[in-house]
Amino acid sequence: MAEDVKDAALIAAYDGVVCDLDGVVYRGDDPVPDAPKALRDLRTRGVQVIYATNNASRVVAEVAEHLAGLGAPATPDDVVTSAEAGAAQLARSLPAGARVLALGGEGVAEALTRAGLEPVRPRDRGDDAGPNRVAAVLQGLGRDLTVWDFETAARLLGTGLPWVATNDDATLPLPWGQAPGNGAYVDLLVTALGRRPDVVGKPHPPLYRLALDHLGTDASRTLAIGDRLATDIDGAAAAGLDSAWVLTGVDLPSDLMQTQATPTYVIGSLTDLFRPYAAPVEKHGSWHCGSARARFADGELRLDAGGASPVEAVRAGVAALLGEREAGRSPDELSHAAEVVLNRLL
Ligand SMILES: [Mg+2]
């Protein structure tokens, strides 16, 4: 954490932001309250913003249009997807114009075209998708893919062609719940073929590296913001970036106890970027944040919010529980303590 964070807005220590989308800017069809305004305010302050998403199915123009429609500043150049990171990785090792099987949706094919490669769809039957005519396979989510498409990919990958997967998220959140994500479809081929692809999306570093390339900012002055611990926060650490875990999405304090993730900051919303960051401090076995005080004793989290804001109380409680996690206490016990005391503050 940079030195000047204590005395100024949290964001004063950074020149650029890599921002996750779902759970940070929007949830389903609706914007996260105040998030579009906070993103506009970042631009006004001169902080550069790039949106980075593991979702490979949408083309960047569609993502940018969605964001702009919610009031967040975004053009297609402000968006990077895991499909683009995958296409960029292939473009580094293949000749310009090389043909690549696009095992995915429109976002995968478009990313290949933008990277100077030629996408070939599995359903382009005949020689077009034959092993002599295709140099690699890029696999991303495509909800119209068929069994036949996976058989075509298996035939090609069986010959040892390079194989890049956009991301390995096991699930895809839909309005009714969790559908199989790209990782589940990757595993289908892994099971059949006995080999694994290179994966470029979060938590793997290539997508963050592509985002940094677009921003042109130094990694030490770039903040990654996300709601998922195992992808956004672990991925930021793997790429050498500070991270802000924002509590407007899927993961809750209780989830933190089941991971090894350690976010640099815990924020209640993007608006907290413009406030000084009150970091939790340990005093005599208790953790203090603002006027909140927390300690773990007898299997329970004792929290005295003392008039602190909810996010400060959460920070104090999380710090107390992370201390126990470090000491090797049972994740289930810590999750339960976090669930009954901290999750309800949000
Ligand atoms: Mg998210």
Short mmCIF file of C-alpha atoms and ligand atoms in Angstrom, two decimals:
data_model
loop_
_atom_site.label_atom_id
_atom_site.label_comp_id
_atom_site.label_asym_id
_atom_site.label_seq_id
_atom_site.Cartn_x
_atom_site.Cartn_y
_atom_site.Cartn_z
CA MET A 1 0.00 0.00 0.00
CA ALA A 2 1.45 3.37 -0.95
CA GLU A 3 2.54 5.85 1.77
CA ASP A 4 0.25 8.71 0.82
CA VAL A 5 -2.96 6.66 1.16
CA LYS A 6 -3.44 7.64 4.81
CA ASP A 7 -3.75 11.37 4.14
CA ALA A 8 -5.70 11.52 0.91
CA ALA A 9 -8.38 9.75 -1.06
CA LEU A 10 -7.57 6.08 -1.54
CA ILE A 11 -7.42 6.63 -5.30
CA ALA A 12 -4.72 9.34 -4.96
CA ALA A 13 -2.11 6.56 -4.89
CA TYR A 14 -3.13 5.30 -8.34
CA ASP A 15 -3.07 6.48 -11.96
CA GLY A 16 -5.11 3.65 -13.42
CA VAL A 17 -7.90 1.25 -12.51
CA VAL A 18 -8.71 -2.19 -13.91
CA CYS A 19 -12.41 -2.56 -13.20
CA ASP A 20 -14.43 -5.77 -13.17
CA LEU A 21 -18.01 -5.51 -14.45
CA ASP A 22 -20.63 -7.85 -13.00
CA GLY A 23 -21.05 -7.17 -9.29
CA VAL A 24 -19.06 -3.93 -9.54
CA VAL A 25 -20.68 -1.77 -12.25
CA TYR A 26 -23.92 -3.69 -12.67
CA ARG A 27 -25.84 -6.61 -11.27
CA GLY A 28 -27.90 -8.29 -13.97
CA ASP A 29 -29.73 -5.50 -15.81
CA ASP A 30 -29.35 -2.86 -13.11
CA PRO A 31 -26.42 -0.57 -12.33
CA VAL A 32 -24.84 -0.91 -8.90
CA PRO A 33 -26.05 2.28 -7.16
CA ASP A 34 -23.52 5.16 -7.50
CA ALA A 35 -21.05 3.05 -9.53
CA PRO A 36 -21.54 4.86 -12.89
CA LYS A 37 -21.10 8.24 -11.18
CA ALA A 38 -17.95 7.04 -9.37
CA LEU A 39 -16.51 5.90 -12.71
CA ARG A 40 -17.26 9.29 -14.25
CA ASP A 41 -15.59 10.96 -11.25
CA LEU A 42 -12.47 8.82 -11.72
CA ARG A 43 -12.16 10.11 -15.27
CA THR A 44 -12.65 13.68 -14.06
CA ARG A 45 -9.77 13.19 -11.61
CA GLY A 46 -7.58 12.01 -14.48
CA VAL A 47 -7.52 8.36 -13.40
CA GLN A 48 -7.59 6.03 -16.39
CA VAL A 49 -10.12 3.23 -16.32
CA ILE A 50 -10.19 0.00 -18.25
CA TYR A 51 -12.91 -2.60 -17.87
CA ALA A 52 -11.70 -6.20 -17.81
CA THR A 53 -14.12 -9.09 -18.01
CA ASN A 54 -13.73 -12.86 -18.10
CA ASN A 55 -16.94 -13.08 -20.12
CA ALA A 56 -15.74 -13.96 -23.61
CA SER A 57 -19.13 -14.27 -25.25
CA ARG A 58 -19.86 -10.58 -25.88
CA VAL A 59 -17.98 -8.35 -28.34
CA VAL A 60 -16.29 -5.28 -26.84
CA ALA A 61 -18.62 -2.81 -28.58
CA GLU A 62 -21.61 -4.54 -26.99
CA VAL A 63 -19.99 -4.38 -23.54
CA ALA A 64 -19.13 -0.68 -24.02
CA GLU A 65 -22.66 0.08 -25.19
CA HIS A 66 -24.11 -1.68 -22.15
CA LEU A 67 -21.84 0.34 -19.82
CA ALA A 68 -22.56 3.64 -21.54
CA GLY A 69 -26.28 2.88 -21.33
CA LEU A 70 -25.91 2.63 -17.54
CA GLY A 71 -24.12 6.00 -17.43
CA ALA A 72 -20.55 4.72 -17.08
CA PRO A 73 -17.98 6.27 -19.42
CA ALA A 74 -16.97 3.58 -21.92
CA THR A 75 -15.93 3.16 -25.53
CA PRO A 76 -14.86 -0.17 -27.11
CA ASP A 77 -11.21 0.85 -26.50
CA ASP A 78 -11.92 0.94 -22.75
CA VAL A 79 -12.89 -2.74 -22.60
CA VAL A 80 -10.70 -5.84 -22.57
CA THR A 81 -12.15 -9.34 -22.49
CA SER A 82 -10.60 -12.72 -21.84
CA ALA A 83 -11.25 -13.49 -25.53
CA GLU A 84 -8.99 -10.57 -26.48
CA ALA A 85 -6.31 -11.75 -24.06
CA GLY A 86 -6.50 -15.22 -25.65
CA ALA A 87 -6.33 -13.84 -29.18
CA ALA A 88 -3.38 -11.60 -28.22
CA GLN A 89 -1.52 -14.59 -26.78
CA LEU A 90 -2.05 -16.60 -30.00
CA ALA A 91 -1.11 -13.63 -32.19
CA ARG A 92 2.31 -13.47 -30.50
CA SER A 93 3.18 -17.01 -31.59
CA LEU A 94 1.37 -17.34 -34.94
CA PRO A 95 1.96 -15.57 -38.26
CA ALA A 96 -0.40 -12.69 -39.07
CA GLY A 97 -3.60 -13.94 -40.67
CA ALA A 98 -3.23 -17.48 -39.30
CA ARG A 99 -6.49 -19.40 -39.10
CA VAL A 100 -7.71 -20.25 -35.62
CA LEU A 101 -10.70 -22.37 -34.66
CA ALA A 102 -13.09 -20.08 -32.72
CA LEU A 103 -14.76 -22.51 -30.33
CA GLY A 104 -17.07 -19.97 -28.71
CA GLY A 105 -19.48 -17.15 -29.39
CA GLU A 106 -19.21 -13.95 -31.37
CA GLY A 107 -16.81 -12.42 -28.82
CA VAL A 108 -14.23 -15.13 -29.50
CA ALA A 109 -14.39 -14.77 -33.28
CA GLU A 110 -14.27 -10.99 -33.12
CA ALA A 111 -11.28 -10.98 -30.78
CA LEU A 112 -9.35 -13.15 -33.24
CA THR A 113 -10.16 -10.77 -36.09
CA ARG A 114 -9.08 -7.74 -34.03
CA ALA A 115 -5.79 -9.50 -33.24
CA GLY A 116 -5.06 -9.97 -36.97
CA LEU A 117 -5.96 -13.68 -37.06
CA GLU A 118 -8.67 -15.40 -39.08
CA PRO A 119 -11.41 -17.07 -37.10
CA VAL A 120 -12.74 -20.37 -38.43
CA ARG A 121 -15.99 -21.66 -36.94
CA PRO A 122 -16.36 -25.35 -36.12
CA ARG A 123 -19.46 -25.53 -38.28
CA ASP A 124 -17.47 -24.42 -41.35
CA ARG A 125 -17.51 -28.07 -42.39
CA GLY A 126 -15.06 -29.59 -44.76
CA ASP A 127 -11.40 -28.69 -45.14
CA ASP A 128 -11.79 -25.24 -43.65
CA ALA A 129 -11.73 -26.60 -40.12
CA GLY A 130 -9.29 -29.40 -40.89
CA PRO A 131 -6.00 -29.73 -38.99
CA ASN A 132 -4.00 -28.66 -42.04
CA ARG A 133 -5.86 -25.40 -42.29
CA VAL A 134 -6.14 -24.35 -38.65
CA ALA A 135 -3.11 -23.37 -36.56
CA ALA A 136 -4.67 -23.27 -33.07
CA VAL A 137 -7.90 -23.38 -31.06
CA LEU A 138 -9.31 -20.54 -28.94
CA GLN A 139 -12.04 -21.73 -26.58
CA GLY A 140 -14.46 -19.35 -24.88
CA LEU A 141 -18.06 -19.36 -23.81
CA GLY A 142 -20.53 -19.79 -26.64
CA ARG A 143 -24.07 -20.68 -25.69
CA ASP A 144 -24.93 -21.87 -29.20
CA LEU A 145 -22.11 -24.43 -29.38
CA THR A 146 -23.17 -27.99 -30.17
CA VAL A 147 -21.81 -31.46 -29.46
CA TRP A 148 -20.68 -31.52 -33.07
CA ASP A 149 -18.59 -28.35 -32.48
CA PHE A 150 -16.83 -29.96 -29.51
CA GLU A 151 -16.15 -33.08 -31.58
CA THR A 152 -14.51 -30.89 -34.25
CA ALA A 153 -12.36 -29.23 -31.59
CA ALA A 154 -11.43 -32.62 -30.08
CA ARG A 155 -10.36 -33.88 -33.51
CA LEU A 156 -8.08 -30.85 -33.98
CA LEU A 157 -6.71 -30.80 -30.45
CA GLY A 158 -5.96 -34.51 -30.70
CA THR A 159 -3.31 -33.59 -33.27
CA GLY A 160 -1.52 -31.44 -30.67
CA LEU A 161 -2.53 -27.96 -31.92
CA PRO A 162 -1.98 -25.04 -29.51
CA TRP A 163 -5.04 -24.60 -27.27
CA VAL A 164 -5.89 -21.43 -25.40
CA ALA A 165 -8.97 -21.06 -23.17
CA THR A 166 -10.33 -17.61 -22.39
CA ASN A 167 -11.15 -18.45 -18.77
CA ASP A 168 -11.81 -21.37 -16.46
CA ASP A 169 -14.80 -20.10 -14.47
CA ALA A 170 -16.74 -23.21 -13.47
CA THR A 171 -20.05 -21.37 -13.39
CA LEU A 172 -21.91 -18.65 -15.24
CA PRO A 173 -24.37 -16.63 -13.15
CA LEU A 174 -27.80 -16.43 -14.80
CA PRO A 175 -31.01 -14.99 -13.38
CA TRP A 176 -32.14 -18.44 -12.20
CA GLY A 177 -28.79 -19.45 -10.65
CA GLN A 178 -25.45 -20.96 -11.72
CA ALA A 179 -25.16 -22.41 -15.23
CA PRO A 180 -22.04 -24.26 -16.45
CA GLY A 181 -19.33 -21.71 -17.28
CA ASN A 182 -16.49 -21.94 -19.79
CA GLY A 183 -14.39 -23.90 -17.29
CA ALA A 184 -16.96 -26.68 -17.31
CA TYR A 185 -16.78 -26.90 -21.12
CA VAL A 186 -12.97 -26.82 -20.98
CA ASP A 187 -13.07 -29.74 -18.54
CA LEU A 188 -15.24 -31.68 -20.97
CA LEU A 189 -12.40 -31.58 -23.52
CA VAL A 190 -9.71 -32.09 -20.85
CA THR A 191 -11.48 -35.29 -19.80
CA ALA A 192 -11.66 -36.53 -23.37
CA LEU A 193 -8.15 -35.49 -24.46
CA GLY A 194 -5.96 -35.81 -21.38
CA ARG A 195 -4.35 -32.41 -21.97
CA ARG A 196 -5.02 -28.93 -20.66
CA PRO A 197 -5.19 -25.52 -22.39
CA ASP A 198 -3.34 -22.32 -21.48
CA VAL A 199 -5.87 -20.15 -19.67
CA VAL A 200 -5.63 -16.35 -19.96
CA GLY A 201 -8.60 -14.91 -18.00
CA LYS A 202 -8.63 -13.97 -14.33
CA PRO A 203 -7.13 -15.25 -11.99
CA HIS A 204 -4.37 -15.94 -14.56
CA PRO A 205 -2.17 -12.91 -15.30
CA PRO A 206 -2.53 -12.41 -19.12
CA LEU A 207 -5.86 -10.50 -18.97
CA TYR A 208 -4.46 -8.14 -16.32
CA ARG A 209 -1.28 -7.70 -18.39
CA LEU A 210 -3.35 -6.80 -21.45
CA ALA A 211 -5.31 -4.30 -19.35
CA LEU A 212 -2.02 -2.74 -18.16
CA ASP A 213 -0.82 -2.49 -21.77
CA HIS A 214 -3.98 -0.60 -22.67
CA LEU A 215 -3.73 1.72 -19.66
CA GLY A 216 -0.01 2.39 -20.05
CA THR A 217 0.24 2.85 -16.28
CA ASP A 218 2.84 1.37 -13.97
CA ALA A 219 1.69 -1.77 -12.16
CA SER A 220 2.59 -0.18 -8.81
CA ARG A 221 0.21 2.74 -9.58
CA THR A 222 -2.66 0.58 -10.90
CA LEU A 223 -5.53 -0.73 -8.80
CA ALA A 224 -7.61 -3.78 -9.70
CA ILE A 225 -11.22 -3.65 -8.50
CA GLY A 226 -13.48 -6.68 -8.31
CA ASP A 227 -16.10 -8.55 -6.32
CA ARG A 228 -14.87 -12.14 -6.68
CA LEU A 229 -12.02 -13.27 -4.45
CA ALA A 230 -10.88 -16.31 -6.43
CA THR A 231 -10.77 -14.47 -9.76
CA ASP A 232 -10.43 -10.69 -9.30
CA ILE A 233 -8.46 -10.53 -6.06
CA ASP A 234 -6.24 -13.60 -6.52
CA GLY A 235 -5.69 -12.54 -10.15
CA ALA A 236 -4.59 -9.03 -9.13
CA ALA A 237 -2.06 -10.52 -6.71
CA ALA A 238 -0.75 -12.89 -9.41
CA ALA A 239 -0.28 -9.90 -11.75
CA GLY A 240 1.44 -7.82 -9.05
CA LEU A 241 -1.39 -5.30 -8.65
CA ASP A 242 -2.99 -3.89 -5.50
CA SER A 243 -6.66 -4.86 -5.24
CA ALA A 244 -9.86 -3.36 -3.90
CA TRP A 245 -12.47 -5.96 -3.00
CA VAL A 246 -15.85 -4.28 -3.39
CA LEU A 247 -18.73 -5.68 -1.38
CA THR A 248 -21.46 -5.03 -3.97
CA GLY A 249 -21.19 -8.40 -5.74
CA VAL A 250 -21.29 -12.11 -5.09
CA ASP A 251 -18.59 -12.69 -2.49
CA LEU A 252 -19.26 -11.82 1.14
CA PRO A 253 -16.98 -11.63 4.21
CA SER A 254 -17.80 -15.26 5.04
CA ASP A 255 -16.46 -16.31 1.61
CA LEU A 256 -13.11 -14.66 2.35
CA MET A 257 -12.49 -17.12 5.15
CA GLN A 258 -12.69 -20.06 2.73
CA THR A 259 -9.93 -18.66 0.47
CA GLN A 260 -6.31 -17.58 0.77
CA ALA A 261 -7.11 -14.25 -0.91
CA THR A 262 -5.88 -11.08 0.78
CA PRO A 263 -7.35 -7.92 -0.77
CA THR A 264 -5.29 -4.75 -0.31
CA TYR A 265 -8.49 -2.80 0.45
CA VAL A 266 -12.03 -3.72 1.42
CA ILE A 267 -14.52 -1.15 0.10
CA GLY A 268 -18.29 -0.89 0.43
CA SER A 269 -18.76 0.72 -2.98
CA LEU A 270 -16.74 2.56 -5.62
CA THR A 271 -17.54 5.80 -3.78
CA ASP A 272 -15.05 4.71 -1.09
CA LEU A 273 -12.25 5.28 -3.62
CA PHE A 274 -12.67 9.02 -3.06
CA ARG A 275 -12.37 8.83 0.73
CA PRO A 276 -9.29 8.38 2.88
CA TYR A 277 -8.86 4.67 3.60
CA ALA A 278 -9.16 3.79 7.26
CA ALA A 279 -7.03 0.65 7.50
CA PRO A 280 -7.60 -1.70 10.44
CA VAL A 281 -4.94 -1.58 13.16
CA GLU A 282 -4.26 -4.13 15.90
CA LYS A 283 -4.15 -2.95 19.50
CA HIS A 284 -3.89 -5.35 22.43
CA GLY A 285 -5.41 -8.28 20.55
CA SER A 286 -8.32 -6.29 19.06
CA TRP A 287 -8.62 -4.86 15.60
CA HIS A 288 -9.70 -1.22 15.30
CA CYS A 289 -11.03 0.53 12.20
CA GLY A 290 -12.47 4.01 12.63
CA SER A 291 -14.44 3.67 15.85
CA ALA A 292 -15.16 -0.06 15.28
CA ARG A 293 -13.41 -2.72 17.35
CA ALA A 294 -13.34 -6.48 16.72
CA ARG A 295 -11.74 -9.54 18.21
CA PHE A 296 -12.22 -13.28 17.87
CA ALA A 297 -12.69 -15.14 21.14
CA ASP A 298 -14.26 -18.45 22.19
CA GLY A 299 -15.17 -19.26 18.59
CA GLU A 300 -17.10 -16.02 18.11
CA LEU A 301 -16.44 -12.68 16.52
CA ARG A 302 -17.03 -9.89 19.05
CA LEU A 303 -17.73 -6.69 17.17
CA ASP A 304 -18.41 -3.26 18.68
CA ALA A 305 -19.27 -1.01 15.74
CA GLY A 306 -19.11 2.07 17.98
CA GLY A 307 -20.85 4.27 15.44
CA ALA A 308 -18.40 3.40 12.64
CA SER A 309 -19.66 3.06 9.08
CA PRO A 310 -20.69 -0.49 8.08
CA VAL A 311 -17.62 -0.93 5.87
CA GLU A 312 -15.28 0.12 8.70
CA ALA A 313 -16.96 -2.40 10.99
CA VAL A 314 -16.54 -5.05 8.28
CA ARG A 315 -12.85 -4.15 7.88
CA ALA A 316 -12.24 -4.50 11.63
CA GLY A 317 -14.06 -7.84 11.70
CA VAL A 318 -12.35 -9.14 8.56
CA ALA A 319 -8.94 -8.18 9.97
CA ALA A 320 -9.66 -10.05 13.21
CA LEU A 321 -10.77 -13.14 11.27
CA LEU A 322 -7.88 -13.00 8.81
CA GLY A 323 -5.51 -13.08 11.78
CA GLU A 324 -7.16 -16.34 12.83
CA ARG A 325 -7.03 -17.67 9.26
CA GLU A 326 -3.28 -16.99 9.21
CA ALA A 327 -2.96 -18.87 12.48
CA GLY A 328 -4.59 -21.90 10.84
CA ARG A 329 -8.01 -21.85 12.50
CA SER A 330 -10.77 -23.85 10.77
CA PRO A 331 -12.20 -21.97 7.73
CA ASP A 332 -15.68 -23.29 8.53
CA GLU A 333 -15.59 -21.82 12.04
CA LEU A 334 -14.36 -18.46 10.69
CA SER A 335 -16.95 -18.46 7.89
CA HIS A 336 -19.70 -19.02 10.38
CA ALA A 337 -18.43 -16.19 12.60
CA ALA A 338 -18.21 -13.86 9.58
CA GLU A 339 -21.65 -14.87 8.36
CA VAL A 340 -23.50 -14.18 11.60
CA VAL A 341 -21.72 -10.89 12.39
CA LEU A 342 -20.40 -9.30 9.18
CA ASN A 343 -22.52 -10.43 6.20
CA ARG A 344 -25.61 -8.88 7.73
CA LEU A 345 -23.94 -5.44 7.88
CA LEU A 346 -23.99 -5.19 4.08
MG MG B 1 -17.55 -9.68 -10.99
#
